Amino acid sequence: MTLLLAALQALVPVAELPPSREPDVFHGGRGQTEANAPRIENSRVSVDGRLDEPVWREATILTGFSQYSPVDGRPAEDSTEVLIWYSPTSIYFGLRAFEPHGIVNATLADRDKIDGDDRIEILLDTFNDSRLALSFAVNPLGVQADGFRNNASITRADFTTDFVFESKGRVTEYGYEVEIRIPFKSIRYQTAKVQTWGLNFLRLVQHSGYEQTWTPAKLGGGPLVSQSGKLAGLTELKRGLVLDVSPFALGKVNGAPAAAPATGWAYDETPEGGVNARWGVTPNLAVDGTYNADFSQVEADAGQIPEDVRFAVSFAEKRPFFLDGIEKFNTLNRLIYTRRIADPIVATRLTGKLSGTDIGFVSAVDDKSTSATTTDNPIYNMLRLRRDIGRQSFAGVTYTDKMDGSSWNRVAEGDVHVVWNRSNFVDIQNAWMFNRSATGVATRAPLFETAFDCTGKIFGCRYGVKAIHPSFQSSSGFVPRSGQVDVSTLSRVTLIQGRRGAFMEKLNIRWNTNWIWPYLDFNPGTIPPESRFTFSVPMTLRGGWTVTPGTSWRTYDFPQASYDLRIRRTLGTVIDTVPYLVPARINDAWTATFQVSSPQFPKFAFDANIQTGKDINFTEPDRSGFLSFSTSADFRPTGKFRTTASYNIVRRNRESDGTRFSTQHIPRVKVEYQLSRWIFLRFVGQYSVDERDVLKDPVTGFPILQRSGTRYVLTTARAVNDLRIDWLFSFRPNPGTVVFVGYGSSLTETNAFEFSDVRRVRDGFFVKLSYLFRM
């Protein structure tokens, strides 16, 4: 029977299977930087971190990476392969990173917390305009960090925006392998039937500190976005209906000591609910809305110690509703600062790109508790339009409006950004503020800035002039200091680019100057009342170490009109007060600095910065002894456990007698345990110490009095010792589906770091449930 079957099979012709498709290969180092990818329908792929399905054998292969940093122009030491194909609804990437030289750094971290890991970053310029690229970074386990790079992103991406995409990876015997699926409905792109996207890949190898790119990008060649390759021939991309709805429920219990005559604690229960929604009107335009927006998942801001008390301190936007499309609101001076909207009841946003014009608009009604009147709801409107010109240049306009009762603040702005040779550009910005106070007083004031920037392999520079009228204020933006004209220069020369394996891989020299005049007394023919010169020598050493010694020198002529003070003199039995005369011009304030950063070892990394010398004390006008020290360390004893500790201190001593004037300490620790990719526990503890002596005349030691209404009063010593602790349990399978359980407590004590009479000031519990419905 067996022989008969064999004979019959020999007589019957067998249909031949079509030969498998040979994949296209594009070698970036050989200049093959315009690739295409196959469109494959009806394919079933499980994103499991294994590139073993048959469809991956048809994918386009990109290879031939080049070293980008710290020294460019060399073939990469580590081999990388990228596989690409797309379906009608998604684009797929398979990453193979070969690592024969060292250990792969890979941890099970929370989203956007992969700075210490090996990683590969995908850059998709979906509008192919060399202005902005979406960034999708993954570590060897597929943990995600996402955001964008634009023309200002020279060194790293801005990982503020979250996209919904899939990724999973694994460490292999040769390195690591990651599989990624990005749905077209998660991103914005052109409306053309056949599209070309900008494309690049950036690989960071932690054991060496090297960055490698698919295209042979140059450090002096301008932003990485403008040095991308191309992904051509994308056809018939389908998004379907793009509608994301995230309803949430929140329960909060806030506590504080009960008001007299009661004792104990009083708690206020506040159940809340709200919803966030996003509608993708077109592939490149989206409308977002929120009702009773909730920001309970935002981690407390890390404390900052300003070096110069004349400048306000800003904090990054972290609230999810404001992050999608936040790049559309960027301006030269920060005239749109969404953190001004403190507690919105309702808000809506429109972001996207239409016919070469970027659009960003946000409108919000804030809670009455944020109003100066406490009875009105502040209303914010912020609009930013930016029109593409040529390959990388643009012109933009900005308008902001805040209304609070009968008062309002409006700012109108225009700007241009002109680029040539990809790495040289000029910025010009002019803005006007129009303001009306609650009493009906109207004011207007201008802001102007222009700057020239050049970026070359050996030489780089930025020269500029900024002028801000003393009355200029932006209630919807962040302008840290007004009333000055600042003429600045910054220059950089690269002296050493070492051979492969050299101890010193790179050495730069940087120097910058600032000459500052009062706005109303500006005269470039006179000596500026304030000037500063800074010199530093950044060095990159073998193995990823960076060391930067430096020094600065400054002068300052104290303006007598800014110091409305008196001195209380005691002469025998006679006590009187006389006007305080500020010191003569200080011409020799100086500081020395030293900064060091380690490479990211598998379980440890740190950086430290110290500054010391004689600096300006603007509060008690004089030159003072100055010491600033900051350090942070990241400990990762296991792949799931991470501790980040930091410590900042600034100390000032009076030069006349060496006594302590002020001290600020901020130690902070954050401990995270990642139970799984979606579940983690976090503890954050921060201690803030702010001590300042009474003000004294540095010459005589007599006490200084400050104006209080119509009187002059003695100043008092300040001693603030605050402790803040926060606990959080988080379950977050995607950016819109979350379960949070948290507790936060604010405490204080009389004497710093004694922990003998620690007292709670307030605390709070919260539980949040949210779910992303994607339609």
mmCIF file of C-alpha atoms in Angstrom, residues 37-45 54-55 58 85-90 92 184 235-238:
data_model
loop_
_atom_site.group_PDB
_atom_site.id
_atom_site.type_symbol
_atom_site.label_atom_id
_atom_site.label_comp_id
_atom_site.label_asym_id
_atom_site.label_seq_id
_atom_site.Cartn_x
_atom_site.Cartn_y
_atom_site.Cartn_z
ATOM 1 C CA ALA A 37 7.879 49.030 4.377
ATOM 2 C CA PRO A 38 5.466 46.340 3.172
ATOM 3 C CA ARG A 39 1.748 46.766 3.741
ATOM 4 C CA ILE A 40 0.445 43.416 4.970
ATOM 5 C CA GLU A 41 -3.252 42.741 5.510
ATOM 6 C CA ASN A 42 -5.030 40.018 7.466
ATOM 7 C CA SER A 43 -1.975 39.293 9.595
ATOM 8 C CA ARG A 44 -2.326 38.085 13.146
ATOM 9 C CA VAL A 45 0.504 39.139 15.415
ATOM 10 C CA PRO A 54 5.952 34.465 9.636
ATOM 11 C CA VAL A 55 5.036 38.102 8.920
ATOM 12 C CA GLU A 58 8.678 39.888 5.151
ATOM 13 C CA TRP A 85 5.870 46.611 8.353
ATOM 14 C CA TYR A 86 2.371 48.017 8.597
ATOM 15 C CA SER A 87 -1.227 46.903 8.410
ATOM 16 C CA PRO A 88 -4.201 49.083 7.450
ATOM 17 C CA THR A 89 -4.598 50.194 11.090
ATOM 18 C CA SER A 90 -1.147 50.015 12.741
ATOM 19 C CA TYR A 92 4.837 47.489 13.658
ATOM 20 C CA PHE A 184 -2.711 54.900 13.671
ATOM 21 C CA THR A 235 -0.766 54.020 1.639
ATOM 22 C CA GLU A 236 -4.397 53.692 2.736
ATOM 23 C CA LEU A 237 -3.868 54.289 6.443
ATOM 24 C CA LYS A 238 -7.102 53.747 8.377
#
